[in-house]
């Protein structure tokens, strides 16, 4: 596994005790040279030579939805871009020299994965529509996250699918730590990750990464951002259209507004999950210590510019001022 891929996995998954050794393959192979050359020519100044990149696809044109009559999610816009990039890699004939040999990407090099079976089916459909010369869909390995565990690919393309522009915190089960660990660690030479990185990194910039059970997911998003490995939607689309990309545009937005997100009240229970849809968080605490015969304490955190409100025997008035509410 290339260090560009292995080190973030170590730093994020094992952040309390990072791995000191592992199966890193720092060798510059002909395939890696080909892929770096291709990405540099396609995305110009938006690409810095890493063997791990995130591609940010956000907005209503890349919204996900459930299959009719089912629960599995798919994202037609994202699937179309995954299929295009796959074709772009397979069609590319790299420049080569005796000193720096390269080789063309082969179908057997590529693995495509998604947490959702419906997205795998949509990617197959989009690839069939493109009709790549000399390549059939059956020659490409397209699998769900649960099926890909224990396997590796020279080039791994991940389609995270989930994007709800109306609720930026709606991430479905893609935040599952097992999904994150597996899908971020299947590539030996090159990892390409499609997702709503603008929304996710905005959440990180506004301290939303503290949501329970989503911390690994947001640490991966933050790591992509901090290492300048996210290609902004505008840069991706310009590169796809063959237009020059002269600067790096991706940047998380520090959102501000007149309202703030309440924190839990003092001595209350654990605060509840933040929700744009419900507009409030609720938590319930346990009984007070010391054997007093008093009611359970509670904490309430809401979308309240005054901050959180706590309710309990020792805190009738409430908690601290919260964080800014994102404005999408």
PDB file of C-alpha atoms in Angstrom:
ATOM      1  CA  UNK A   1       0.000   0.000   0.000  1.00  0.00           C
ATOM      2  CA  UNK A   2       1.370   3.389  -0.975  1.00  0.00           C
ATOM      3  CA  UNK A   3       2.217   5.661   2.007  1.00  0.00           C
ATOM      4  CA  UNK A   4      -0.183   8.327   0.679  1.00  0.00           C
ATOM      5  CA  UNK A   5      -2.955   5.790   1.373  1.00  0.00           C
ATOM      6  CA  UNK A   6      -1.535   3.920   4.371  1.00  0.00           C
ATOM      7  CA  UNK A   7      -0.557   6.902   6.537  1.00  0.00           C
ATOM      8  CA  UNK A   8      -4.053   8.477   6.674  1.00  0.00           C
ATOM      9  CA  UNK A   9      -5.522   5.094   7.631  1.00  0.00           C
ATOM     10  CA  UNK A  10      -2.963   4.845  10.435  1.00  0.00           C
ATOM     11  CA  UNK A  11      -3.529   8.440  11.568  1.00  0.00           C
ATOM     12  CA  UNK A  12      -7.329   8.228  11.490  1.00  0.00           C
ATOM     13  CA  UNK A  13      -8.186   4.668  12.480  1.00  0.00           C
ATOM     14  CA  UNK A  14      -5.338   4.332  14.979  1.00  0.00           C
ATOM     15  CA  UNK A  15      -5.090   8.022  15.876  1.00  0.00           C
ATOM     16  CA  UNK A  16      -4.465   7.308  19.563  1.00  0.00           C
ATOM     17  CA  UNK A  17      -1.608   4.933  18.753  1.00  0.00           C
ATOM     18  CA  UNK A  18      -0.560   5.303  15.072  1.00  0.00           C
ATOM     19  CA  UNK A  19       1.010   2.311  13.383  1.00  0.00           C
ATOM     20  CA  UNK A  20       4.797   2.467  13.165  1.00  0.00           C
ATOM     21  CA  UNK A  21       5.153  -0.103  10.417  1.00  0.00           C
ATOM     22  CA  UNK A  22       3.016  -1.797   7.824  1.00  0.00           C
ATOM     23  CA  UNK A  23       2.852  -2.984   4.224  1.00  0.00           C
ATOM     24  CA  UNK A  24       3.826   0.358   2.677  1.00  0.00           C
ATOM     25  CA  UNK A  25       4.967   0.271  -0.942  1.00  0.00           C
ATOM     26  CA  UNK A  26       6.707   3.558  -1.655  1.00  0.00           C
ATOM     27  CA  UNK A  27       8.190   2.330  -4.935  1.00  0.00           C
ATOM     28  CA  UNK A  28       7.304   4.502  -7.924  1.00  0.00           C
ATOM     29  CA  UNK A  29       5.894   1.941 -10.344  1.00  0.00           C
ATOM     30  CA  UNK A  30       5.069   2.417 -14.044  1.00  0.00           C
ATOM     31  CA  UNK A  31       1.363   2.306 -13.141  1.00  0.00           C
ATOM     32  CA  UNK A  32       1.724   5.017 -10.493  1.00  0.00           C
ATOM     33  CA  UNK A  33       3.619   7.207 -12.958  1.00  0.00           C
ATOM     34  CA  UNK A  34       0.805   6.753 -15.467  1.00  0.00           C
ATOM     35  CA  UNK A  35      -1.889   7.728 -12.963  1.00  0.00           C
ATOM     36  CA  UNK A  36      -0.025  10.756 -11.592  1.00  0.00           C
ATOM     37  CA  UNK A  37       0.632  11.889 -15.163  1.00  0.00           C
ATOM     38  CA  UNK A  38      -3.036  11.460 -16.082  1.00  0.00           C
ATOM     39  CA  UNK A  39      -4.348  13.321 -13.027  1.00  0.00           C
ATOM     40  CA  UNK A  40      -1.855  16.152 -13.531  1.00  0.00           C
ATOM     41  CA  UNK A  41      -2.855  16.594 -17.170  1.00  0.00           C
ATOM     42  CA  UNK A  42      -6.568  16.393 -16.387  1.00  0.00           C
ATOM     43  CA  UNK A  43      -6.856  18.452 -13.206  1.00  0.00           C
ATOM     44  CA  UNK A  44      -3.850  20.766 -13.479  1.00  0.00           C
ATOM     45  CA  UNK A  45      -3.232  22.934 -10.415  1.00  0.00           C
ATOM     46  CA  UNK A  46      -6.037  21.215  -8.488  1.00  0.00           C
ATOM     47  CA  UNK A  47      -3.908  18.068  -8.213  1.00  0.00           C
ATOM     48  CA  UNK A  48      -0.723  17.920  -6.124  1.00  0.00           C
ATOM     49  CA  UNK A  49       0.657  14.496  -7.026  1.00  0.00           C
ATOM     50  CA  UNK A  50      -0.836  12.412  -4.216  1.00  0.00           C
ATOM     51  CA  UNK A  51      -1.853   8.801  -4.787  1.00  0.00           C
ATOM     52  CA  UNK A  52      -5.030   9.461  -2.797  1.00  0.00           C
ATOM     53  CA  UNK A  53      -7.615  12.023  -3.902  1.00  0.00           C
ATOM     54  CA  UNK A  54     -11.155  12.959  -2.960  1.00  0.00           C
ATOM     55  CA  UNK A  55     -13.507  14.376  -5.579  1.00  0.00           C
ATOM     56  CA  UNK A  56     -16.170  16.675  -4.174  1.00  0.00           C
ATOM     57  CA  UNK A  57     -19.587  16.346  -5.789  1.00  0.00           C
ATOM     58  CA  UNK A  58     -22.247  18.324  -3.965  1.00  0.00           C
ATOM     59  CA  UNK A  59     -25.434  20.197  -4.781  1.00  0.00           C
ATOM     60  CA  UNK A  60     -28.845  19.005  -6.015  1.00  0.00           C
ATOM     61  CA  UNK A  61     -27.450  17.587  -9.265  1.00  0.00           C
ATOM     62  CA  UNK A  62     -25.512  15.067  -7.174  1.00  0.00           C
ATOM     63  CA  UNK A  63     -28.248  14.273  -4.649  1.00  0.00           C
ATOM     64  CA  UNK A  64     -28.766  10.681  -3.575  1.00  0.00           C
ATOM     65  CA  UNK A  65     -32.119   8.965  -3.276  1.00  0.00           C
ATOM     66  CA  UNK A  66     -33.616   5.617  -2.359  1.00  0.00           C
ATOM     67  CA  UNK A  67     -34.564   3.092  -5.009  1.00  0.00           C
ATOM     68  CA  UNK A  68     -38.334   2.984  -5.648  1.00  0.00           C
ATOM     69  CA  UNK A  69     -39.949   0.722  -3.097  1.00  0.00           C
ATOM     70  CA  UNK A  70     -36.668   0.082  -1.285  1.00  0.00           C
ATOM     71  CA  UNK A  71     -34.116   1.546   1.095  1.00  0.00           C
ATOM     72  CA  UNK A  72     -30.801   1.156  -0.767  1.00  0.00           C
ATOM     73  CA  UNK A  73     -29.462   4.510  -1.957  1.00  0.00           C
ATOM     74  CA  UNK A  74     -28.102   5.471  -5.355  1.00  0.00           C
ATOM     75  CA  UNK A  75     -26.710   8.667  -6.828  1.00  0.00           C
ATOM     76  CA  UNK A  76     -27.023   8.848 -10.642  1.00  0.00           C
ATOM     77  CA  UNK A  77     -24.908  11.995 -10.972  1.00  0.00           C
ATOM     78  CA  UNK A  78     -22.048  10.555  -8.949  1.00  0.00           C
ATOM     79  CA  UNK A  79     -22.277   7.213 -10.784  1.00  0.00           C
ATOM     80  CA  UNK A  80     -21.960   9.045 -14.104  1.00  0.00           C
ATOM     81  CA  UNK A  81     -18.747  10.755 -12.947  1.00  0.00           C
ATOM     82  CA  UNK A  82     -17.312   7.492 -11.596  1.00  0.00           C
ATOM     83  CA  UNK A  83     -17.977   5.816 -14.949  1.00  0.00           C
ATOM     84  CA  UNK A  84     -16.434   8.725 -16.862  1.00  0.00           C
ATOM     85  CA  UNK A  85     -13.242   8.685 -14.792  1.00  0.00           C
ATOM     86  CA  UNK A  86     -12.968   4.913 -15.146  1.00  0.00           C
ATOM     87  CA  UNK A  87     -13.222   5.245 -18.935  1.00  0.00           C
ATOM     88  CA  UNK A  88     -10.786   8.176 -18.880  1.00  0.00           C
ATOM     89  CA  UNK A  89      -8.186   6.042 -17.091  1.00  0.00           C
ATOM     90  CA  UNK A  90      -8.626   3.042 -19.381  1.00  0.00           C
ATOM     91  CA  UNK A  91      -8.456   5.173 -22.545  1.00  0.00           C
ATOM     92  CA  UNK A  92      -5.358   7.105 -21.500  1.00  0.00           C
ATOM     93  CA  UNK A  93      -2.099   6.222 -23.261  1.00  0.00           C
ATOM     94  CA  UNK A  94       0.707   7.550 -21.045  1.00  0.00           C
ATOM     95  CA  UNK A  95       3.910   9.198 -22.157  1.00  0.00           C
ATOM     96  CA  UNK A  96       6.901   7.013 -21.348  1.00  0.00           C
ATOM     97  CA  UNK A  97      10.693   7.147 -21.409  1.00  0.00           C
ATOM     98  CA  UNK A  98      13.479   4.681 -20.711  1.00  0.00           C
ATOM     99  CA  UNK A  99      14.300   6.554 -17.506  1.00  0.00           C
ATOM    100  CA  UNK A 100      10.679   6.763 -16.322  1.00  0.00           C
ATOM    101  CA  UNK A 101       8.687   3.898 -17.835  1.00  0.00           C
ATOM    102  CA  UNK A 102       4.909   3.868 -17.565  1.00  0.00           C
ATOM    103  CA  UNK A 103       2.167   1.439 -18.456  1.00  0.00           C
ATOM    104  CA  UNK A 104      -1.474   1.831 -19.372  1.00  0.00           C
ATOM    105  CA  UNK A 105      -4.220   1.104 -16.840  1.00  0.00           C
ATOM    106  CA  UNK A 106      -5.883  -2.281 -17.390  1.00  0.00           C
ATOM    107  CA  UNK A 107      -9.404  -3.366 -16.379  1.00  0.00           C
ATOM    108  CA  UNK A 108      -7.891  -5.849 -13.911  1.00  0.00           C
ATOM    109  CA  UNK A 109      -6.200  -2.951 -12.072  1.00  0.00           C
ATOM    110  CA  UNK A 110      -9.491  -1.292 -11.148  1.00  0.00           C
ATOM    111  CA  UNK A 111     -11.891  -2.038  -8.329  1.00  0.00           C
ATOM    112  CA  UNK A 112     -15.016   0.069  -7.789  1.00  0.00           C
ATOM    113  CA  UNK A 113     -16.852  -0.058  -4.471  1.00  0.00           C
ATOM    114  CA  UNK A 114     -19.823   1.589  -2.798  1.00  0.00           C
ATOM    115  CA  UNK A 115     -21.611   1.052   0.508  1.00  0.00           C
ATOM    116  CA  UNK A 116     -24.870   0.638  -1.442  1.00  0.00           C
ATOM    117  CA  UNK A 117     -25.779  -2.214  -3.808  1.00  0.00           C
ATOM    118  CA  UNK A 118     -28.091   0.104  -5.768  1.00  0.00           C
ATOM    119  CA  UNK A 119     -25.144   2.382  -6.565  1.00  0.00           C
ATOM    120  CA  UNK A 120     -23.091  -0.565  -7.806  1.00  0.00           C
ATOM    121  CA  UNK A 121     -25.940  -1.380 -10.198  1.00  0.00           C
ATOM    122  CA  UNK A 122     -26.151   2.269 -11.316  1.00  0.00           C
ATOM    123  CA  UNK A 123     -22.389   2.422 -11.985  1.00  0.00           C
ATOM    124  CA  UNK A 124     -22.640  -0.728 -14.124  1.00  0.00           C
ATOM    125  CA  UNK A 125     -25.483   0.879 -16.083  1.00  0.00           C
ATOM    126  CA  UNK A 126     -23.476   4.066 -16.649  1.00  0.00           C
ATOM    127  CA  UNK A 127     -20.420   2.088 -17.782  1.00  0.00           C
ATOM    128  CA  UNK A 128     -22.521   0.126 -20.268  1.00  0.00           C
ATOM    129  CA  UNK A 129     -23.854   3.408 -21.630  1.00  0.00           C
ATOM    130  CA  UNK A 130     -20.299   4.701 -22.211  1.00  0.00           C
ATOM    131  CA  UNK A 131     -19.246   1.569 -24.135  1.00  0.00           C
ATOM    132  CA  UNK A 132     -15.495   1.591 -23.408  1.00  0.00           C
ATOM    133  CA  UNK A 133     -13.557   0.213 -26.377  1.00  0.00           C
ATOM    134  CA  UNK A 134     -12.300  -3.310 -25.736  1.00  0.00           C
ATOM    135  CA  UNK A 135     -13.751  -3.407 -22.213  1.00  0.00           C
ATOM    136  CA  UNK A 136     -16.957  -4.999 -20.962  1.00  0.00           C
ATOM    137  CA  UNK A 137     -18.575  -4.231 -17.627  1.00  0.00           C
ATOM    138  CA  UNK A 138     -17.970  -7.849 -16.612  1.00  0.00           C
ATOM    139  CA  UNK A 139     -14.211  -7.180 -16.808  1.00  0.00           C
ATOM    140  CA  UNK A 140     -14.477  -4.589 -14.020  1.00  0.00           C
ATOM    141  CA  UNK A 141     -14.788  -5.512 -10.351  1.00  0.00           C
ATOM    142  CA  UNK A 142     -17.735  -3.560  -8.892  1.00  0.00           C
ATOM    143  CA  UNK A 143     -18.649  -4.561  -5.344  1.00  0.00           C
ATOM    144  CA  UNK A 144     -20.256  -3.316  -2.148  1.00  0.00           C
ATOM    145  CA  UNK A 145     -18.257  -2.448   0.946  1.00  0.00           C
ATOM    146  CA  UNK A 146     -19.253  -5.681   2.667  1.00  0.00           C
ATOM    147  CA  UNK A 147     -18.020  -7.750  -0.300  1.00  0.00           C
ATOM    148  CA  UNK A 148     -14.685  -5.973  -0.703  1.00  0.00           C
ATOM    149  CA  UNK A 149     -13.300  -6.675   2.761  1.00  0.00           C
ATOM    150  CA  UNK A 150     -10.054  -8.655   2.609  1.00  0.00           C
ATOM    151  CA  UNK A 151      -9.390  -7.732  -1.034  1.00  0.00           C
ATOM    152  CA  UNK A 152      -7.076  -5.179  -2.659  1.00  0.00           C
ATOM    153  CA  UNK A 153      -6.871  -3.393  -5.999  1.00  0.00           C
ATOM    154  CA  UNK A 154      -4.117  -1.428  -7.681  1.00  0.00           C
ATOM    155  CA  UNK A 155      -6.652   1.348  -8.264  1.00  0.00           C
ATOM    156  CA  UNK A 156      -9.666   1.595  -5.999  1.00  0.00           C
ATOM    157  CA  UNK A 157     -12.545   3.958  -6.786  1.00  0.00           C
ATOM    158  CA  UNK A 158     -15.024   4.549  -3.958  1.00  0.00           C
ATOM    159  CA  UNK A 159     -18.476   6.057  -4.476  1.00  0.00           C
ATOM    160  CA  UNK A 160     -19.879   7.167  -1.103  1.00  0.00           C
ATOM    161  CA  UNK A 161     -23.265   8.068  -2.657  1.00  0.00           C
ATOM    162  CA  UNK A 162     -24.965   9.749   0.297  1.00  0.00           C
ATOM    163  CA  UNK A 163     -25.711  13.422  -0.306  1.00  0.00           C
ATOM    164  CA  UNK A 164     -28.824  15.135   1.014  1.00  0.00           C
ATOM    165  CA  UNK A 165     -28.520  18.874   0.220  1.00  0.00           C
ATOM    166  CA  UNK A 166     -31.529  19.586   2.447  1.00  0.00           C
ATOM    167  CA  UNK A 167     -29.888  17.993   5.479  1.00  0.00           C
ATOM    168  CA  UNK A 168     -26.072  18.094   5.404  1.00  0.00           C
ATOM    169  CA  UNK A 169     -25.844  15.866   8.502  1.00  0.00           C
ATOM    170  CA  UNK A 170     -27.801  13.040   6.849  1.00  0.00           C
ATOM    171  CA  UNK A 171     -24.965  10.641   6.072  1.00  0.00           C
ATOM    172  CA  UNK A 172     -26.806   7.340   6.346  1.00  0.00           C
ATOM    173  CA  UNK A 173     -24.667   4.383   7.318  1.00  0.00           C
ATOM    174  CA  UNK A 174     -21.574   5.451   5.338  1.00  0.00           C
ATOM    175  CA  UNK A 175     -20.204   6.820   8.630  1.00  0.00           C
ATOM    176  CA  UNK A 176     -20.026   3.296  10.039  1.00  0.00           C
ATOM    177  CA  UNK A 177     -16.409   2.853  11.255  1.00  0.00           C
ATOM    178  CA  UNK A 178     -16.146  -0.544   9.581  1.00  0.00           C
ATOM    179  CA  UNK A 179     -17.188   0.906   6.206  1.00  0.00           C
ATOM    180  CA  UNK A 180     -14.729   3.770   6.605  1.00  0.00           C
ATOM    181  CA  UNK A 181     -11.802   1.562   7.562  1.00  0.00           C
ATOM    182  CA  UNK A 182     -12.380  -0.995   4.794  1.00  0.00           C
ATOM    183  CA  UNK A 183     -13.157   1.320   1.882  1.00  0.00           C
ATOM    184  CA  UNK A 184     -10.274   3.685   2.659  1.00  0.00           C
ATOM    185  CA  UNK A 185      -7.720   0.864   2.725  1.00  0.00           C
ATOM    186  CA  UNK A 186      -8.333  -1.381  -0.327  1.00  0.00           C
ATOM    187  CA  UNK A 187      -6.015   0.465  -2.763  1.00  0.00           C
ATOM    188  CA  UNK A 188      -2.396  -0.565  -3.279  1.00  0.00           C
ATOM    189  CA  UNK A 189      -1.359   2.172  -5.722  1.00  0.00           C
ATOM    190  CA  UNK A 190      -4.137   4.768  -6.059  1.00  0.00           C
ATOM    191  CA  UNK A 191      -7.337   5.672  -4.185  1.00  0.00           C
ATOM    192  CA  UNK A 192     -10.037   7.890  -5.702  1.00  0.00           C
ATOM    193  CA  UNK A 193     -12.929   8.749  -3.406  1.00  0.00           C
ATOM    194  CA  UNK A 194     -16.124  10.408  -4.703  1.00  0.00           C
ATOM    195  CA  UNK A 195     -18.377  12.127  -2.175  1.00  0.00           C
ATOM    196  CA  UNK A 196     -19.974  15.321  -0.872  1.00  0.00           C
ATOM    197  CA  UNK A 197     -16.693  16.571   0.580  1.00  0.00           C
ATOM    198  CA  UNK A 198     -17.769  20.214   0.537  1.00  0.00           C
ATOM    199  CA  UNK A 199     -20.660  19.482   2.904  1.00  0.00           C
ATOM    200  CA  UNK A 200     -18.590  17.154   5.082  1.00  0.00           C
ATOM    201  CA  UNK A 201     -15.617  19.514   5.394  1.00  0.00           C
ATOM    202  CA  UNK A 202     -17.941  22.439   6.130  1.00  0.00           C
ATOM    203  CA  UNK A 203     -19.293  20.356   9.005  1.00  0.00           C
ATOM    204  CA  UNK A 204     -15.732  19.796  10.237  1.00  0.00           C
ATOM    205  CA  UNK A 205     -14.924  23.513   9.978  1.00  0.00           C
ATOM    206  CA  UNK A 206     -17.950  24.256  12.131  1.00  0.00           C
ATOM    207  CA  UNK A 207     -17.161  21.705  14.836  1.00  0.00           C
ATOM    208  CA  UNK A 208     -19.850  19.284  13.745  1.00  0.00           C
ATOM    209  CA  UNK A 209     -17.316  16.436  13.770  1.00  0.00           C
ATOM    210  CA  UNK A 210     -18.131  15.820  17.424  1.00  0.00           C
ATOM    211  CA  UNK A 211     -21.353  14.009  16.543  1.00  0.00           C
ATOM    212  CA  UNK A 212     -21.347  10.648  18.289  1.00  0.00           C
ATOM    213  CA  UNK A 213     -20.431   7.591  16.193  1.00  0.00           C
ATOM    214  CA  UNK A 214     -19.324   9.731  13.220  1.00  0.00           C
ATOM    215  CA  UNK A 215     -15.911  10.821  14.419  1.00  0.00           C
ATOM    216  CA  UNK A 216     -13.896   8.430  12.201  1.00  0.00           C
ATOM    217  CA  UNK A 217     -15.868   9.558   9.152  1.00  0.00           C
ATOM    218  CA  UNK A 218     -15.212  13.229   9.870  1.00  0.00           C
ATOM    219  CA  UNK A 219     -11.550  12.599  10.707  1.00  0.00           C
ATOM    220  CA  UNK A 220     -11.097  11.063   7.242  1.00  0.00           C
ATOM    221  CA  UNK A 221     -12.830  14.074   5.640  1.00  0.00           C
ATOM    222  CA  UNK A 222     -10.671  16.473   7.648  1.00  0.00           C
ATOM    223  CA  UNK A 223      -7.521  14.555   6.681  1.00  0.00           C
ATOM    224  CA  UNK A 224      -8.398  14.843   2.981  1.00  0.00           C
ATOM    225  CA  UNK A 225      -8.912  18.582   3.407  1.00  0.00           C
ATOM    226  CA  UNK A 226      -5.795  19.284   5.472  1.00  0.00           C
ATOM    227  CA  UNK A 227      -3.556  17.496   2.960  1.00  0.00           C
ATOM    228  CA  UNK A 228      -5.079  19.369  -0.023  1.00  0.00           C
ATOM    229  CA  UNK A 229      -6.246  16.119  -1.569  1.00  0.00           C
ATOM    230  CA  UNK A 230      -9.816  17.162  -2.432  1.00  0.00           C
ATOM    231  CA  UNK A 231     -10.582  18.276  -5.982  1.00  0.00           C
ATOM    232  CA  UNK A 232     -13.421  20.795  -5.967  1.00  0.00           C
ATOM    233  CA  UNK A 233     -16.486  20.156  -8.096  1.00  0.00           C
ATOM    234  CA  UNK A 234     -15.719  23.083 -10.402  1.00  0.00           C
ATOM    235  CA  UNK A 235     -12.150  21.843 -10.963  1.00  0.00           C
ATOM    236  CA  UNK A 236     -13.322  18.292 -11.622  1.00  0.00           C
ATOM    237  CA  UNK A 237     -15.912  19.441 -14.161  1.00  0.00           C
ATOM    238  CA  UNK A 238     -13.401  21.747 -15.880  1.00  0.00           C
ATOM    239  CA  UNK A 239     -10.913  18.889 -16.122  1.00  0.00           C
ATOM    240  CA  UNK A 240     -13.592  16.575 -17.469  1.00  0.00           C
ATOM    241  CA  UNK A 241     -14.455  19.160 -20.133  1.00  0.00           C
ATOM    242  CA  UNK A 242     -10.789  19.510 -21.125  1.00  0.00           C
ATOM    243  CA  UNK A 243     -10.532  23.055 -19.775  1.00  0.00           C
ATOM    244  CA  UNK A 244      -7.380  24.293 -18.003  1.00  0.00           C
ATOM    245  CA  UNK A 245      -7.449  24.189 -14.201  1.00  0.00           C
ATOM    246  CA  UNK A 246      -5.174  27.008 -13.059  1.00  0.00           C
ATOM    247  CA  UNK A 247      -5.738  27.029  -9.308  1.00  0.00           C
ATOM    248  CA  UNK A 248      -6.843  24.910  -6.356  1.00  0.00           C
ATOM    249  CA  UNK A 249     -10.366  25.932  -5.393  1.00  0.00           C
ATOM    250  CA  UNK A 250     -11.436  23.520  -2.679  1.00  0.00           C
ATOM    251  CA  UNK A 251     -11.867  25.168   0.696  1.00  0.00           C
ATOM    252  CA  UNK A 252     -14.047  24.383   3.689  1.00  0.00           C
ATOM    253  CA  UNK A 253     -16.363  27.243   4.615  1.00  0.00           C
ATOM    254  CA  UNK A 254     -16.492  28.648   8.137  1.00  0.00           C
ATOM    255  CA  UNK A 255     -20.199  29.356   8.349  1.00  0.00           C
ATOM    256  CA  UNK A 256     -21.621  32.140  10.458  1.00  0.00           C
ATOM    257  CA  UNK A 257     -25.097  33.283  11.354  1.00  0.00           C
ATOM    258  CA  UNK A 258     -27.122  35.070  14.019  1.00  0.00           C
ATOM    259  CA  UNK A 259     -28.183  31.819  15.639  1.00  0.00           C
ATOM    260  CA  UNK A 260     -26.127  29.267  17.486  1.00  0.00           C
ATOM    261  CA  UNK A 261     -26.383  25.606  18.275  1.00  0.00           C
ATOM    262  CA  UNK A 262     -27.042  25.055  21.972  1.00  0.00           C
ATOM    263  CA  UNK A 263     -24.755  22.898  24.050  1.00  0.00           C
ATOM    264  CA  UNK A 264     -25.980  20.652  26.829  1.00  0.00           C
ATOM    265  CA  UNK A 265     -26.893  22.262  30.150  1.00  0.00           C
ATOM    266  CA  UNK A 266     -24.606  21.957  33.166  1.00  0.00           C
ATOM    267  CA  UNK A 267     -24.953  18.695  35.098  1.00  0.00           C
ATOM    268  CA  UNK A 268     -27.528  17.473  32.616  1.00  0.00           C
ATOM    269  CA  UNK A 269     -27.532  14.205  30.751  1.00  0.00           C
ATOM    270  CA  UNK A 270     -25.659  13.608  27.550  1.00  0.00           C
ATOM    271  CA  UNK A 271     -26.737  15.898  24.765  1.00  0.00           C
ATOM    272  CA  UNK A 272     -28.761  14.479  21.923  1.00  0.00           C
ATOM    273  CA  UNK A 273     -27.900  14.279  18.237  1.00  0.00           C
ATOM    274  CA  UNK A 274     -28.027  17.491  16.231  1.00  0.00           C
ATOM    275  CA  UNK A 275     -30.721  17.526  13.582  1.00  0.00           C
ATOM    276  CA  UNK A 276     -31.613  20.117  10.985  1.00  0.00           C
ATOM    277  CA  UNK A 277     -34.929  18.380  10.421  1.00  0.00           C
ATOM    278  CA  UNK A 278     -36.041  18.311  14.047  1.00  0.00           C
ATOM    279  CA  UNK A 279     -34.237  21.537  14.897  1.00  0.00           C
ATOM    280  CA  UNK A 280     -33.326  20.379  18.400  1.00  0.00           C
ATOM    281  CA  UNK A 281     -31.272  17.945  20.384  1.00  0.00           C
ATOM    282  CA  UNK A 282     -32.479  16.175  23.496  1.00  0.00           C
ATOM    283  CA  UNK A 283     -30.723  14.109  26.127  1.00  0.00           C
ATOM    284  CA  UNK A 284     -31.749  12.474  29.366  1.00  0.00           C
ATOM    285  CA  UNK A 285     -29.453  12.160  32.359  1.00  0.00           C
ATOM    286  CA  UNK A 286     -29.402   9.701  35.207  1.00  0.00           C
ATOM    287  CA  UNK A 287     -30.375  10.269  38.834  1.00  0.00           C
ATOM    288  CA  UNK A 288     -28.247  12.554  40.946  1.00  0.00           C
ATOM    289  CA  UNK A 289     -25.473  11.067  43.003  1.00  0.00           C
ATOM    290  CA  UNK A 290     -25.600  10.947  46.793  1.00  0.00           C
ATOM    291  CA  UNK A 291     -28.914   9.256  47.402  1.00  0.00           C
ATOM    292  CA  UNK A 292     -31.096  12.349  47.221  1.00  0.00           C
ATOM    293  CA  UNK A 293     -34.689  11.602  46.368  1.00  0.00           C
ATOM    294  CA  UNK A 294     -34.884  13.958  43.394  1.00  0.00           C
ATOM    295  CA  UNK A 295     -36.100  13.645  39.798  1.00  0.00           C
ATOM    296  CA  UNK A 296     -33.736  12.734  36.997  1.00  0.00           C
ATOM    297  CA  UNK A 297     -31.865  15.651  35.518  1.00  0.00           C
ATOM    298  CA  UNK A 298     -32.267  16.531  31.902  1.00  0.00           C
ATOM    299  CA  UNK A 299     -30.347  18.573  29.354  1.00  0.00           C
ATOM    300  CA  UNK A 300     -31.763  20.224  26.287  1.00  0.00           C
ATOM    301  CA  UNK A 301     -29.715  21.606  23.380  1.00  0.00           C
ATOM    302  CA  UNK A 302     -31.545  23.352  20.589  1.00  0.00           C
ATOM    303  CA  UNK A 303     -31.173  25.801  17.774  1.00  0.00           C
ATOM    304  CA  UNK A 304     -31.162  28.689  20.218  1.00  0.00           C
ATOM    305  CA  UNK A 305     -29.036  31.823  20.002  1.00  0.00           C
ATOM    306  CA  UNK A 306     -29.040  31.985  23.790  1.00  0.00           C
ATOM    307  CA  UNK A 307     -27.238  28.659  24.068  1.00  0.00           C
ATOM    308  CA  UNK A 308     -28.268  25.384  25.637  1.00  0.00           C
ATOM    309  CA  UNK A 309     -30.897  25.086  28.319  1.00  0.00           C
ATOM    310  CA  UNK A 310     -30.417  22.773  31.269  1.00  0.00           C
ATOM    311  CA  UNK A 311     -33.123  21.630  33.631  1.00  0.00           C
ATOM    312  CA  UNK A 312     -32.390  20.006  36.984  1.00  0.00           C
ATOM    313  CA  UNK A 313     -32.263  20.714  40.677  1.00  0.00           C
ATOM    314  CA  UNK A 314     -28.849  22.330  40.554  1.00  0.00           C
ATOM    315  CA  UNK A 315     -29.133  24.155  37.238  1.00  0.00           C
ATOM    316  CA  UNK A 316     -32.454  25.828  36.572  1.00  0.00           C
ATOM    317  CA  UNK A 317     -31.245  28.123  33.833  1.00  0.00           C
ATOM    318  CA  UNK A 318     -28.992  26.415  31.382  1.00  0.00           C
ATOM    319  CA  UNK A 319     -25.736  25.939  29.639  1.00  0.00           C
ATOM    320  CA  UNK A 320     -23.281  27.635  27.379  1.00  0.00           C
ATOM    321  CA  UNK A 321     -23.440  29.415  24.065  1.00  0.00           C
ATOM    322  CA  UNK A 322     -23.238  26.996  21.179  1.00  0.00           C
ATOM    323  CA  UNK A 323     -21.674  26.856  17.724  1.00  0.00           C
ATOM    324  CA  UNK A 324     -22.926  28.719  14.627  1.00  0.00           C
ATOM    325  CA  UNK A 325     -25.761  27.120  12.698  1.00  0.00           C
ATOM    326  CA  UNK A 326     -24.623  26.237   9.161  1.00  0.00           C
ATOM    327  CA  UNK A 327     -26.479  28.088   6.405  1.00  0.00           C
ATOM    328  CA  UNK A 328     -26.753  26.012   3.231  1.00  0.00           C
TER     329      UNK A 328
END
